[in-house]
mmCIF file of C-alpha atoms in Angstrom:
data_model
loop_
_atom_site.group_PDB
_atom_site.id
_atom_site.type_symbol
_atom_site.label_atom_id
_atom_site.label_comp_id
_atom_site.label_asym_id
_atom_site.label_seq_id
_atom_site.Cartn_x
_atom_site.Cartn_y
_atom_site.Cartn_z
ATOM 1 C CA MET A 423 21.494 13.507 0.200
ATOM 2 C CA ASN A 424 18.286 11.467 0.232
ATOM 3 C CA ALA A 425 16.972 10.356 -3.135
ATOM 4 C CA PRO A 426 13.557 11.938 -3.997
ATOM 5 C CA ILE A 427 10.551 9.633 -3.940
ATOM 6 C CA THR A 428 9.276 8.990 -7.412
ATOM 7 C CA SER A 429 5.557 8.706 -8.350
ATOM 8 C CA SER A 430 6.012 5.004 -9.058
ATOM 9 C CA ASP A 431 7.314 4.429 -5.521
ATOM 10 C CA THR A 432 4.371 6.246 -3.974
ATOM 11 C CA LEU A 433 1.945 4.292 -6.153
ATOM 12 C CA SER A 434 3.480 0.965 -5.153
ATOM 13 C CA ILE A 435 3.304 1.912 -1.498
ATOM 14 C CA TRP A 436 -0.393 2.942 -1.806
ATOM 15 C CA LEU A 437 -1.076 -0.315 -3.611
ATOM 16 C CA THR A 438 0.521 -2.415 -0.879
ATOM 17 C CA ILE A 439 -1.395 -0.412 1.815
ATOM 18 C CA SER A 440 -4.706 -0.857 -0.015
ATOM 19 C CA ARG A 441 -4.107 -4.586 -0.447
ATOM 20 C CA ARG A 442 -3.410 -4.958 3.329
ATOM 21 C CA ASN A 443 -6.567 -2.992 4.184
ATOM 22 C CA VAL A 444 -8.627 -5.208 1.834
ATOM 23 C CA ARG A 445 -7.080 -8.388 3.361
ATOM 24 C CA SER A 446 -7.851 -7.181 6.884
ATOM 25 C CA GLU A 447 -11.463 -6.492 5.881
ATOM 26 C CA VAL A 448 -11.887 -9.918 4.312
ATOM 27 C CA MET A 449 -10.482 -11.537 7.462
ATOM 28 C CA ARG A 450 -12.981 -9.550 9.448
ATOM 29 C CA ASP A 451 -15.840 -10.675 7.264
ATOM 30 C CA ILE A 452 -14.750 -14.277 7.709
#
């Protein structure tokens, strides 16, 4: 059985995605 994804895991994933998006935007600006 697969372990259920906790809210903390989802939050960490969203944080990583948001950081990557911000970095990509900064590189575009530069």
